[in-house]
């Protein structure tokens, strides 16, 4: 009796497993895989090592929506610094005269200021390749991002919104467009909501010119388990060159 | 002994056929300023517009009832009040009246693309005179003949407002001079001179119909010359000696013996597509489809000439004769109908809130107002479809241009910008944002000043420096703590100062924008500071302590990542 029961349970679980497998296959067929396109390495040894173990072929895939979110609103500069870092690497994948579409909402522009040309070189970006949207509404910003994805000469788009965030529908739409175009779309956000992004990073500023970067989400296929790994990074780009006239004046113990 | 009388001089033939085959319409609006005025008044009662003119308040515009009541232009207001005590008055606005006339000229483009401004903008009294000239050569048959065209204009102008019509006198003749004179001095409101008979029509008119200046009209009266025919009987050389060259020229122009060009309000467009609809259209979807057809018509013209459009203008004429205009600039010349339509779609969807089609759009006109020669992409010849398709893939420049067009048409030209370097040591002036439509060729890498360490500049600069409260250990030292946007930041590390002096040559070079910002006049000490949480800022002290200011202010200028 018991054995018969076990057997029937086994059969049931077998069919369930079988069904699940079939469903997985079906979903996988409809869900585009992201690894087929090019990928980039961040230049941070720890992050690259992690992606080498997690992603077949290594690196962060180009085609997809990548979110960089702030730990708190005050961390927006650090968020943008990290997003610029990724954007510079994505730009290196494109042709020389490809452009970076950089858009900001009105609020982001008012609170965080405009990108400053002379500093871009330190972050691996070339000012002439920048096309800047000087304060638009969030729907316009997302629309511009989608337009940029349809244009082959835009190697990367970086959209900044500090107050409002796109909802899941918009995020999904952009994510699918980015995967289809095999080009990256970076969103730098002041807060987070449900999203269909391929990767989501959370960034906070660290004392001594550092960033605390956490990879909250890595969604290469529909069933990738959510990671939560963090790194403390001290990028060279933010370190000031030691010159006689720009010495640290004082360093206080706190 | 008396000298034998000289044989009469052989005279120039009085009547020669007109030099051109042109047909000119002259419109004259005798009461334009009063009838189109924004003032509300009873159109059946005398009404006058008042303005200071020749040191007195005078009537500068009258309606018809005022003329009947005995008022006349340039009459002083007290005289008018004495004659008609209850005359309705309003202050004149000549600029507004001129603007309305220009609007009327745009509206008249439904009849002909060539609308000219009047050659005599002022009357003998020095008051504004409102008239327009239309070259309708080859256009009249589209409206059922010349008389039908004039009557159409008259009926439509009569419906200018519910309570008042615009009085119009009009004439069609072969020369500008004849049409002008007939419109003002003919016995009937609408006069049409058959081709080649300008002279016969003009000769019985008074000399004032020749567009003469007041002194010449006065002289004609004193000489007893009541009609142009009497004036034209004199040999031209004698007339020139007595009057100067102008009346002779005007005479010959009126008789069609001297050419005269029509100065157009707008240059006639070379590439134009137009549709007049039998019934008003109010729905945006229908309009979009119609604009799509116009785009295709225009592109066919452009392609035939090897031109690409750089600016498109659409004029939508409402049934109440208001013209709605839309202009779309293009980053790169384009002869792609689908692309043009997409730009208009963007614009129309944005408009949908504020779009008012009234009782319907009756006419659409699409003009490529700016074009340049462009090389057409070669269609695939003898290649397989696949290969041809790949070859015809648009070039990167064209693709970018298309993207810029779409962004600009939805977001505005001032929003889609590129950074362009500017030679200045003042950080906020070292870079300027220029619209992508202008900045196509200005991209360069001058932006990186070799003297400035790029890492010592903030990645983000605030739109304007924001004042902050700073506590420093010594007045000329680095800040210890500061309050920015109501948050207190405790400084742990400070680098600096980097001293940036004002550009002493700025005032000398006459740069007007230099003087506008007064705080630029002081030396700035920039510090790069980090607070306890690791946020990094770029701030400066404005003015050197004790040398430039006793109490220096501090400003936040940028943030580091």
mmCIF file with all atom_site columns, N, CA and C in Angstrom, chain B residues 453-493:
data_model
loop_
_atom_site.group_PDB
_atom_site.id
_atom_site.type_symbol
_atom_site.label_atom_id
_atom_site.label_alt_id
_atom_site.label_comp_id
_atom_site.label_asym_id
_atom_site.label_entity_id
_atom_site.label_seq_id
_atom_site.pdbx_PDB_ins_code
_atom_site.Cartn_x
_atom_site.Cartn_y
_atom_site.Cartn_z
_atom_site.occupancy
_atom_site.B_iso_or_equiv
_atom_site.pdbx_formal_charge
_atom_site.auth_seq_id
_atom_site.auth_comp_id
_atom_site.auth_asym_id
_atom_site.auth_atom_id
_atom_site.pdbx_PDB_model_num
ATOM 1   N N  . UNK B 1 453 ? 44.574 68.818 -14.982 1.00 0.00 ? 453 UNK B N  1
ATOM 2   C CA . UNK B 1 453 ? 44.458 67.392 -14.737 1.00 0.00 ? 453 UNK B CA 1
ATOM 3   C C  . UNK B 1 453 ? 42.971 67.054 -14.769 1.00 0.00 ? 453 UNK B C  1
ATOM 4   N N  . UNK B 1 454 ? 42.584 66.210 -15.730 1.00 0.00 ? 454 UNK B N  1
ATOM 5   C CA . UNK B 1 454 ? 41.152 65.917 -15.894 1.00 0.00 ? 454 UNK B CA 1
ATOM 6   C C  . UNK B 1 454 ? 40.560 65.344 -14.615 1.00 0.00 ? 454 UNK B C  1
ATOM 7   N N  . UNK B 1 455 ? 41.397 64.601 -13.849 1.00 0.00 ? 455 UNK B N  1
ATOM 8   C CA . UNK B 1 455 ? 40.865 64.001 -12.621 1.00 0.00 ? 455 UNK B CA 1
ATOM 9   C C  . UNK B 1 455 ? 40.627 65.058 -11.549 1.00 0.00 ? 455 UNK B C  1
ATOM 10  N N  . UNK B 1 456 ? 41.212 66.257 -11.736 1.00 0.00 ? 456 UNK B N  1
ATOM 11  C CA . UNK B 1 456 ? 41.007 67.317 -10.759 1.00 0.00 ? 456 UNK B CA 1
ATOM 12  C C  . UNK B 1 456 ? 39.781 68.148 -11.072 1.00 0.00 ? 456 UNK B C  1
ATOM 13  N N  . UNK B 1 457 ? 39.054 67.752 -12.109 1.00 0.00 ? 457 UNK B N  1
ATOM 14  C CA . UNK B 1 457 ? 37.816 68.453 -12.460 1.00 0.00 ? 457 UNK B CA 1
ATOM 15  C C  . UNK B 1 457 ? 36.635 67.548 -12.140 1.00 0.00 ? 457 UNK B C  1
ATOM 16  N N  . UNK B 1 458 ? 35.537 68.126 -11.681 1.00 0.00 ? 458 UNK B N  1
ATOM 17  C CA . UNK B 1 458 ? 34.388 67.286 -11.304 1.00 0.00 ? 458 UNK B CA 1
ATOM 18  C C  . UNK B 1 458 ? 33.719 66.707 -12.536 1.00 0.00 ? 458 UNK B C  1
ATOM 19  N N  . UNK B 1 459 ? 33.204 65.492 -12.394 1.00 0.00 ? 459 UNK B N  1
ATOM 20  C CA . UNK B 1 459 ? 32.508 64.870 -13.525 1.00 0.00 ? 459 UNK B CA 1
ATOM 21  C C  . UNK B 1 459 ? 31.198 65.603 -13.787 1.00 0.00 ? 459 UNK B C  1
ATOM 22  N N  . UNK B 1 460 ? 30.626 66.180 -12.728 1.00 0.00 ? 460 UNK B N  1
ATOM 23  C CA . UNK B 1 460 ? 29.363 66.908 -12.884 1.00 0.00 ? 460 UNK B CA 1
ATOM 24  C C  . UNK B 1 460 ? 29.491 68.293 -12.304 1.00 0.00 ? 460 UNK B C  1
ATOM 25  N N  . UNK B 1 461 ? 29.088 69.264 -13.095 1.00 0.00 ? 461 UNK B N  1
ATOM 26  C CA . UNK B 1 461 ? 29.156 70.638 -12.639 1.00 0.00 ? 461 UNK B CA 1
ATOM 27  C C  . UNK B 1 461 ? 27.744 71.168 -12.476 1.00 0.00 ? 461 UNK B C  1
ATOM 28  N N  . UNK B 1 462 ? 27.505 71.819 -11.352 1.00 0.00 ? 462 UNK B N  1
ATOM 29  C CA . UNK B 1 462 ? 26.166 72.361 -11.109 1.00 0.00 ? 462 UNK B CA 1
ATOM 30  C C  . UNK B 1 462 ? 25.878 73.461 -12.134 1.00 0.00 ? 462 UNK B C  1
ATOM 31  N N  . UNK B 1 463 ? 24.608 73.602 -12.468 1.00 0.00 ? 463 UNK B N  1
ATOM 32  C CA . UNK B 1 463 ? 24.233 74.577 -13.495 1.00 0.00 ? 463 UNK B CA 1
ATOM 33  C C  . UNK B 1 463 ? 24.664 75.984 -13.084 1.00 0.00 ? 463 UNK B C  1
ATOM 34  N N  . UNK B 1 464 ? 24.616 76.286 -11.796 1.00 0.00 ? 464 UNK B N  1
ATOM 35  C CA . UNK B 1 464 ? 25.130 77.560 -11.290 1.00 0.00 ? 464 UNK B CA 1
ATOM 36  C C  . UNK B 1 464 ? 25.748 77.266 -9.932  1.00 0.00 ? 464 UNK B C  1
ATOM 37  N N  . UNK B 1 465 ? 26.864 77.937 -9.568  1.00 0.00 ? 465 UNK B N  1
ATOM 38  C CA . UNK B 1 465 ? 27.451 77.697 -8.246  1.00 0.00 ? 465 UNK B CA 1
ATOM 39  C C  . UNK B 1 465 ? 26.431 78.007 -7.158  1.00 0.00 ? 465 UNK B C  1
ATOM 40  N N  . UNK B 1 466 ? 26.358 77.117 -6.145  1.00 0.00 ? 466 UNK B N  1
ATOM 41  C CA . UNK B 1 466 ? 25.372 77.318 -5.082  1.00 0.00 ? 466 UNK B CA 1
ATOM 42  C C  . UNK B 1 466 ? 26.077 77.771 -3.817  1.00 0.00 ? 466 UNK B C  1
ATOM 43  N N  . UNK B 1 467 ? 25.587 78.842 -3.200  1.00 0.00 ? 467 UNK B N  1
ATOM 44  C CA . UNK B 1 467 ? 26.244 79.332 -1.973  1.00 0.00 ? 467 UNK B CA 1
ATOM 45  C C  . UNK B 1 467 ? 26.130 78.303 -0.851  1.00 0.00 ? 467 UNK B C  1
ATOM 46  N N  . UNK B 1 468 ? 27.201 78.143 -0.077  1.00 0.00 ? 468 UNK B N  1
ATOM 47  C CA . UNK B 1 468 ? 27.193 77.206 1.047   1.00 0.00 ? 468 UNK B CA 1
ATOM 48  C C  . UNK B 1 468 ? 27.732 77.918 2.281   1.00 0.00 ? 468 UNK B C  1
ATOM 49  N N  . UNK B 1 469 ? 27.370 77.393 3.447   1.00 0.00 ? 469 UNK B N  1
ATOM 50  C CA . UNK B 1 469 ? 27.910 77.928 4.706   1.00 0.00 ? 469 UNK B CA 1
ATOM 51  C C  . UNK B 1 469 ? 29.108 77.074 5.084   1.00 0.00 ? 469 UNK B C  1
ATOM 52  N N  . UNK B 1 470 ? 30.229 77.736 5.309   1.00 0.00 ? 470 UNK B N  1
ATOM 53  C CA . UNK B 1 470 ? 31.475 77.001 5.541   1.00 0.00 ? 470 UNK B CA 1
ATOM 54  C C  . UNK B 1 470 ? 32.096 77.463 6.848   1.00 0.00 ? 470 UNK B C  1
ATOM 55  N N  . UNK B 1 471 ? 32.623 76.496 7.586   1.00 0.00 ? 471 UNK B N  1
ATOM 56  C CA . UNK B 1 471 ? 33.453 76.841 8.744   1.00 0.00 ? 471 UNK B CA 1
ATOM 57  C C  . UNK B 1 471 ? 34.860 76.369 8.424   1.00 0.00 ? 471 UNK B C  1
ATOM 58  N N  . UNK B 1 472 ? 35.802 77.305 8.440   1.00 0.00 ? 472 UNK B N  1
ATOM 59  C CA . UNK B 1 472 ? 37.187 76.959 8.154   1.00 0.00 ? 472 UNK B CA 1
ATOM 60  C C  . UNK B 1 472 ? 38.014 77.298 9.377   1.00 0.00 ? 472 UNK B C  1
ATOM 61  N N  . UNK B 1 473 ? 39.125 76.588 9.552   1.00 0.00 ? 473 UNK B N  1
ATOM 62  C CA . UNK B 1 473 ? 39.950 76.843 10.737  1.00 0.00 ? 473 UNK B CA 1
ATOM 63  C C  . UNK B 1 473 ? 40.593 78.213 10.646  1.00 0.00 ? 473 UNK B C  1
ATOM 64  N N  . UNK B 1 474 ? 41.114 78.531 9.485   1.00 0.00 ? 474 UNK B N  1
ATOM 65  C CA . UNK B 1 474 ? 41.642 79.876 9.256   1.00 0.00 ? 474 UNK B CA 1
ATOM 66  C C  . UNK B 1 474 ? 40.961 80.432 8.017   1.00 0.00 ? 474 UNK B C  1
ATOM 67  N N  . UNK B 1 475 ? 40.773 81.753 7.949   1.00 0.00 ? 475 UNK B N  1
ATOM 68  C CA . UNK B 1 475 ? 39.992 82.315 6.841   1.00 0.00 ? 475 UNK B CA 1
ATOM 69  C C  . UNK B 1 475 ? 40.546 81.958 5.472   1.00 0.00 ? 475 UNK B C  1
ATOM 70  N N  . UNK B 1 476 ? 41.867 81.840 5.353   1.00 0.00 ? 476 UNK B N  1
ATOM 71  C CA . UNK B 1 476 ? 42.401 81.532 4.024   1.00 0.00 ? 476 UNK B CA 1
ATOM 72  C C  . UNK B 1 476 ? 42.673 80.040 3.852   1.00 0.00 ? 476 UNK B C  1
ATOM 73  N N  . UNK B 1 477 ? 42.148 79.224 4.756   1.00 0.00 ? 477 UNK B N  1
ATOM 74  C CA . UNK B 1 477 ? 42.425 77.793 4.710   1.00 0.00 ? 477 UNK B CA 1
ATOM 75  C C  . UNK B 1 477 ? 41.286 76.988 4.109   1.00 0.00 ? 477 UNK B C  1
ATOM 76  N N  . UNK B 1 478 ? 41.460 75.666 4.176   1.00 0.00 ? 478 UNK B N  1
ATOM 77  C CA . UNK B 1 478 ? 40.453 74.752 3.639   1.00 0.00 ? 478 UNK B CA 1
ATOM 78  C C  . UNK B 1 478 ? 39.286 74.639 4.613   1.00 0.00 ? 478 UNK B C  1
ATOM 79  N N  . UNK B 1 479 ? 38.102 74.264 4.128   1.00 0.00 ? 479 UNK B N  1
ATOM 80  C CA . UNK B 1 479 ? 36.942 74.170 5.012   1.00 0.00 ? 479 UNK B CA 1
ATOM 81  C C  . UNK B 1 479 ? 37.013 72.961 5.944   1.00 0.00 ? 479 UNK B C  1
ATOM 82  N N  . UNK B 1 480 ? 36.465 73.112 7.164   1.00 0.00 ? 480 UNK B N  1
ATOM 83  C CA . UNK B 1 480 ? 36.365 71.995 8.098   1.00 0.00 ? 480 UNK B CA 1
ATOM 84  C C  . UNK B 1 480 ? 35.019 71.306 7.967   1.00 0.00 ? 480 UNK B C  1
ATOM 85  N N  . UNK B 1 481 ? 33.993 72.108 7.933   1.00 0.00 ? 481 UNK B N  1
ATOM 86  C CA . UNK B 1 481 ? 32.661 71.551 7.698   1.00 0.00 ? 481 UNK B CA 1
ATOM 87  C C  . UNK B 1 481 ? 31.846 72.588 6.940   1.00 0.00 ? 481 UNK B C  1
ATOM 88  N N  . UNK B 1 482 ? 30.860 72.069 6.224   1.00 0.00 ? 482 UNK B N  1
ATOM 89  C CA . UNK B 1 482 ? 30.036 73.010 5.465   1.00 0.00 ? 482 UNK B CA 1
ATOM 90  C C  . UNK B 1 482 ? 28.620 72.467 5.367   1.00 0.00 ? 482 UNK B C  1
ATOM 91  N N  . UNK B 1 483 ? 27.695 73.382 5.109   1.00 0.00 ? 483 UNK B N  1
ATOM 92  C CA . UNK B 1 483 ? 26.290 73.016 4.985   1.00 0.00 ? 483 UNK B CA 1
ATOM 93  C C  . UNK B 1 483 ? 25.849 73.329 3.559   1.00 0.00 ? 483 UNK B C  1
ATOM 94  N N  . UNK B 1 484 ? 25.428 72.276 2.858   1.00 0.00 ? 484 UNK B N  1
ATOM 95  C CA . UNK B 1 484 ? 24.962 72.439 1.472   1.00 0.00 ? 484 UNK B CA 1
ATOM 96  C C  . UNK B 1 484 ? 23.606 71.779 1.336   1.00 0.00 ? 484 UNK B C  1
ATOM 97  N N  . UNK B 1 485 ? 22.656 72.493 0.834   1.00 0.00 ? 485 UNK B N  1
ATOM 98  C CA . UNK B 1 485 ? 21.273 72.016 0.713   1.00 0.00 ? 485 UNK B CA 1
ATOM 99  C C  . UNK B 1 485 ? 20.790 71.461 2.044   1.00 0.00 ? 485 UNK B C  1
ATOM 100 N N  . UNK B 1 486 ? 21.057 72.210 3.090   1.00 0.00 ? 486 UNK B N  1
ATOM 101 C CA . UNK B 1 486 ? 20.587 71.929 4.454   1.00 0.00 ? 486 UNK B CA 1
ATOM 102 C C  . UNK B 1 486 ? 21.231 70.681 5.067   1.00 0.00 ? 486 UNK B C  1
ATOM 103 N N  . UNK B 1 487 ? 22.223 70.095 4.440   1.00 0.00 ? 487 UNK B N  1
ATOM 104 C CA . UNK B 1 487 ? 22.877 68.926 5.031   1.00 0.00 ? 487 UNK B CA 1
ATOM 105 C C  . UNK B 1 487 ? 24.282 69.347 5.462   1.00 0.00 ? 487 UNK B C  1
ATOM 106 N N  . UNK B 1 488 ? 24.632 68.968 6.696   1.00 0.00 ? 488 UNK B N  1
ATOM 107 C CA . UNK B 1 488 ? 25.940 69.316 7.210   1.00 0.00 ? 488 UNK B CA 1
ATOM 108 C C  . UNK B 1 488 ? 26.936 68.239 6.795   1.00 0.00 ? 488 UNK B C  1
ATOM 109 N N  . UNK B 1 489 ? 28.035 68.651 6.205   1.00 0.00 ? 489 UNK B N  1
ATOM 110 C CA . UNK B 1 489 ? 29.066 67.705 5.791   1.00 0.00 ? 489 UNK B CA 1
ATOM 111 C C  . UNK B 1 489 ? 30.330 67.977 6.604   1.00 0.00 ? 489 UNK B C  1
ATOM 112 N N  . UNK B 1 490 ? 30.884 66.921 7.169   1.00 0.00 ? 490 UNK B N  1
ATOM 113 C CA . UNK B 1 490 ? 32.105 67.005 7.964   1.00 0.00 ? 490 UNK B CA 1
ATOM 114 C C  . UNK B 1 490 ? 33.273 66.644 7.056   1.00 0.00 ? 490 UNK B C  1
ATOM 115 N N  . UNK B 1 491 ? 34.185 67.578 6.823   1.00 0.00 ? 491 UNK B N  1
ATOM 116 C CA . UNK B 1 491 ? 35.260 67.341 5.862   1.00 0.00 ? 491 UNK B CA 1
ATOM 117 C C  . UNK B 1 491 ? 36.348 66.486 6.495   1.00 0.00 ? 491 UNK B C  1
ATOM 118 N N  . UNK B 1 492 ? 36.737 65.421 5.823   1.00 0.00 ? 492 UNK B N  1
ATOM 119 C CA . UNK B 1 492 ? 37.846 64.612 6.334   1.00 0.00 ? 492 UNK B CA 1
ATOM 120 C C  . UNK B 1 492 ? 39.125 64.901 5.573   1.00 0.00 ? 492 UNK B C  1
ATOM 121 N N  . UNK B 1 493 ? 39.021 65.061 4.276   1.00 0.00 ? 493 UNK B N  1
ATOM 122 C CA . UNK B 1 493 ? 40.214 65.306 3.465   1.00 0.00 ? 493 UNK B CA 1
ATOM 123 C C  . UNK B 1 493 ? 39.939 66.487 2.548   1.00 0.00 ? 493 UNK B C  1
#
